[in-house]
PDB file of C-alpha atoms in Angstrom:
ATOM      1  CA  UNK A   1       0.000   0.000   0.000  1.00  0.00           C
ATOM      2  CA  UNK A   2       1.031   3.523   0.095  1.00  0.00           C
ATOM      3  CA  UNK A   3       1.519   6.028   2.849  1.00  0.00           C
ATOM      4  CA  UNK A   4       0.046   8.775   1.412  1.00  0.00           C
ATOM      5  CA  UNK A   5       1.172  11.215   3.774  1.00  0.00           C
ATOM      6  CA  UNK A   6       4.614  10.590   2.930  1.00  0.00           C
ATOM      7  CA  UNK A   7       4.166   9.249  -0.408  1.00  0.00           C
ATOM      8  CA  UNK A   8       6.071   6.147   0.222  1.00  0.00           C
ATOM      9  CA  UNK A   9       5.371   2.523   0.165  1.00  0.00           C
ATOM     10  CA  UNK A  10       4.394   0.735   3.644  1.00  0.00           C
ATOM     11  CA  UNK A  11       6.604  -2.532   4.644  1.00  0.00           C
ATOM     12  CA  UNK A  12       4.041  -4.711   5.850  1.00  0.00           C
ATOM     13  CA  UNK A  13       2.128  -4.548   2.627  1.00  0.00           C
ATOM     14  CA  UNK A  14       3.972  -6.364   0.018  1.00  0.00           C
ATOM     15  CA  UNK A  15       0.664  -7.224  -2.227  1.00  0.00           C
ATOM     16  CA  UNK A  16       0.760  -5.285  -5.626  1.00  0.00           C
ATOM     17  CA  UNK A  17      -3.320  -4.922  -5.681  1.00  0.00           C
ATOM     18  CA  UNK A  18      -2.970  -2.467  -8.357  1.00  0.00           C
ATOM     19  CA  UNK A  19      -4.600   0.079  -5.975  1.00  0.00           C
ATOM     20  CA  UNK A  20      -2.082   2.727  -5.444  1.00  0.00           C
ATOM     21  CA  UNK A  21      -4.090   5.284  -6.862  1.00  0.00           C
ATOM     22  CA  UNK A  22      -7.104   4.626  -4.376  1.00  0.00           C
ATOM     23  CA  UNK A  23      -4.695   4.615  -1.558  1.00  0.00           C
ATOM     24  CA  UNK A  24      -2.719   7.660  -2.369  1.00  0.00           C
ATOM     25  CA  UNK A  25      -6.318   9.296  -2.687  1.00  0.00           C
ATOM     26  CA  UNK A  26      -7.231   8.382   0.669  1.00  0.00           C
ATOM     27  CA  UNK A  27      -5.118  10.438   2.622  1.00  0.00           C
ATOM     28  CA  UNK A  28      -5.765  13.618   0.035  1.00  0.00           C
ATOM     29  CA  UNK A  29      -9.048  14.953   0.886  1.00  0.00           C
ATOM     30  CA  UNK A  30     -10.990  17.536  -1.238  1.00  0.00           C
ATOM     31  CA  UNK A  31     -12.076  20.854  -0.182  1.00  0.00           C
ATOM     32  CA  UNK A  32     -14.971  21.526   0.021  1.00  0.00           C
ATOM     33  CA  UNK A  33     -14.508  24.793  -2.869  1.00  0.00           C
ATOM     34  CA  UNK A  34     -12.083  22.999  -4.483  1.00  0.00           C
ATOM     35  CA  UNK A  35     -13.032  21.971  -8.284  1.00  0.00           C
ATOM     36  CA  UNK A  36     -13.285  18.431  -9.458  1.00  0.00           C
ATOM     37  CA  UNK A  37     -10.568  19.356 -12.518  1.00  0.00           C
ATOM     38  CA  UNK A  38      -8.128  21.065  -9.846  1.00  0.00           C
ATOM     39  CA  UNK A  39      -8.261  18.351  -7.643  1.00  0.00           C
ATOM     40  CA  UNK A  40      -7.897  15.787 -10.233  1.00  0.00           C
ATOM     41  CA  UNK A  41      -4.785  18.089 -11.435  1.00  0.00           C
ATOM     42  CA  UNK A  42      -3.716  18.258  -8.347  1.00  0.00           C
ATOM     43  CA  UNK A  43      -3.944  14.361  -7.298  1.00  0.00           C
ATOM     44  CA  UNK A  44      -1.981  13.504 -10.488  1.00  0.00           C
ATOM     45  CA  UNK A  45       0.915  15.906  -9.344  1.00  0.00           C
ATOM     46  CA  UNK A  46       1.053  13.745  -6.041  1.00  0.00           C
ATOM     47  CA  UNK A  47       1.492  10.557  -8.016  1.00  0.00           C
ATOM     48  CA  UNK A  48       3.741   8.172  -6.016  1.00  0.00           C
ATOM     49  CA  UNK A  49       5.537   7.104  -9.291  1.00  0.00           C
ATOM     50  CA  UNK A  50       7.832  10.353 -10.915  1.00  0.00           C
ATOM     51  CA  UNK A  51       6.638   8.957 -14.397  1.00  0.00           C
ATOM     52  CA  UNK A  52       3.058   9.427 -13.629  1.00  0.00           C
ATOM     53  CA  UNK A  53       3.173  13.144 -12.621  1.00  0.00           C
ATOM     54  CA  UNK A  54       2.332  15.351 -15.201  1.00  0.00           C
ATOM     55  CA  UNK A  55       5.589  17.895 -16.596  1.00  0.00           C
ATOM     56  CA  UNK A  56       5.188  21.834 -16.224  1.00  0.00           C
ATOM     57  CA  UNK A  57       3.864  21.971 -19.221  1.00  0.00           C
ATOM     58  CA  UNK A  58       1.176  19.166 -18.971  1.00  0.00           C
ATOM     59  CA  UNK A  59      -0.252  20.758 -16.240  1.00  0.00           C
ATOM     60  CA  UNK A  60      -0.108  24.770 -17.756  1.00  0.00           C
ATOM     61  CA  UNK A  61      -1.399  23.112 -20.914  1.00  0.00           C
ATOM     62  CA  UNK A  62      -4.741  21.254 -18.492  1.00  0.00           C
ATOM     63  CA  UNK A  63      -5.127  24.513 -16.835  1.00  0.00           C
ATOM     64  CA  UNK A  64      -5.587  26.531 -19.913  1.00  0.00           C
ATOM     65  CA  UNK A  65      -8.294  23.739 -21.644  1.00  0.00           C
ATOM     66  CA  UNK A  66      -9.760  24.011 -18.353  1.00  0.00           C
ATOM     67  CA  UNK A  67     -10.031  27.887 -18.565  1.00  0.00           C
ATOM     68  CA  UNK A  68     -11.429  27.874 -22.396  1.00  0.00           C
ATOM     69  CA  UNK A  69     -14.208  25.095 -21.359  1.00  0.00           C
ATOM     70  CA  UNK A  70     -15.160  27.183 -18.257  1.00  0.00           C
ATOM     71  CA  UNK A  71     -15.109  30.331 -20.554  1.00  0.00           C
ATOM     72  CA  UNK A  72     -17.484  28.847 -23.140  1.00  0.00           C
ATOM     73  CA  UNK A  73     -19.588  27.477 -20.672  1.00  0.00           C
ATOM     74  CA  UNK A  74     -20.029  30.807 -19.166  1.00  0.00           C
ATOM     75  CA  UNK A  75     -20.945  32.484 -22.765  1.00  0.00           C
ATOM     76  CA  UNK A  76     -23.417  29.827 -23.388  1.00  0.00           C
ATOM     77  CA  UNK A  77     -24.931  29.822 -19.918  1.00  0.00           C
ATOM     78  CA  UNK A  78     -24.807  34.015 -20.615  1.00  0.00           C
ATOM     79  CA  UNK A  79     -26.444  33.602 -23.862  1.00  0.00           C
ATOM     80  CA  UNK A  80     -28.920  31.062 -22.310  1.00  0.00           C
ATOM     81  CA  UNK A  81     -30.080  33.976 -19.900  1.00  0.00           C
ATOM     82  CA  UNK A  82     -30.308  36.275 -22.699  1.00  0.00           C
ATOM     83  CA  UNK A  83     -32.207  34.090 -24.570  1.00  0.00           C
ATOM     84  CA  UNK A  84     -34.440  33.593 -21.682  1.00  0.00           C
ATOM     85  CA  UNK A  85     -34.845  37.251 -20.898  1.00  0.00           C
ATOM     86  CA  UNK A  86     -36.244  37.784 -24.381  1.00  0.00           C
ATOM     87  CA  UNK A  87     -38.936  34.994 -23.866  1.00  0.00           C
ATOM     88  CA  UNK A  88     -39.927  36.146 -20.914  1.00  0.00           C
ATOM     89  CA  UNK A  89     -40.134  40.133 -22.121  1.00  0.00           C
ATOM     90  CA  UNK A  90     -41.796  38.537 -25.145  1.00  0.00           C
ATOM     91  CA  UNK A  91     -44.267  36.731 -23.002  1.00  0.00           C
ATOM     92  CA  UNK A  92     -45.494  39.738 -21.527  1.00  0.00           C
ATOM     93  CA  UNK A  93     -46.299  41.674 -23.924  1.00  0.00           C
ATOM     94  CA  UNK A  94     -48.188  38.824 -25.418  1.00  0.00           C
ATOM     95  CA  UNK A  95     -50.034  39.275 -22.073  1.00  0.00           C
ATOM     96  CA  UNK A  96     -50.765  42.765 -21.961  1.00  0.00           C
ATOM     97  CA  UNK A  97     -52.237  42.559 -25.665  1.00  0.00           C
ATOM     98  CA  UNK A  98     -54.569  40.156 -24.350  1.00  0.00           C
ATOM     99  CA  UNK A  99     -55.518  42.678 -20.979  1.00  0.00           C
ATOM    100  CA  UNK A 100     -56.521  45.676 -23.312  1.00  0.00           C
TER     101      UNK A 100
END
């Protein structure tokens, strides 16, 4: 198993379950702001194998996908509220034809 607050493998454990991952992940716990993508990045710089951690610029390159997904999302979710704004403005003055 691994100690994940050292990142070091435990002597008493010499079974290979193929779980490192899950046990490294137990002793990192996720705040409660903290994104799913930043913890994820952050997890995979803890890796207790070198080879498995991500370079500098694996991780700047992850960070700025992340920021252009969360940017589109926000102009869609923007133009969503637009969108919904004019339905609504539209709606009511289908209403107050009908009231005169």
């Amino acid at each position: 198993g691994i100690n994940a607050e050292y990142g070091q493998k435990d002597d008493d454990d010499d079974d290979d379950d193929g779980d490192d991952d899950e046990n490294e992940r137990k002793g990192i716990r996720k705040g409660v702001h903290c994104s799913n993508f930043l913890y994820e990045l952050m997890f995979s710089c803890w890796s207790f194998h070198a080879n498995s951690r991500p370079t500098f610029q694996q991780i700047f390159k992850r960070i700025e996908l992340e920021q252009q997904l969360l940017s589109t999302q926000h102009q869609q979710q923007h133009h969503h509220q637009q969108h919904q704004h004019r339905l609504h403005q539209q709606q009511q003055q289908q209403l107050s034809l009908i009231h005169i």
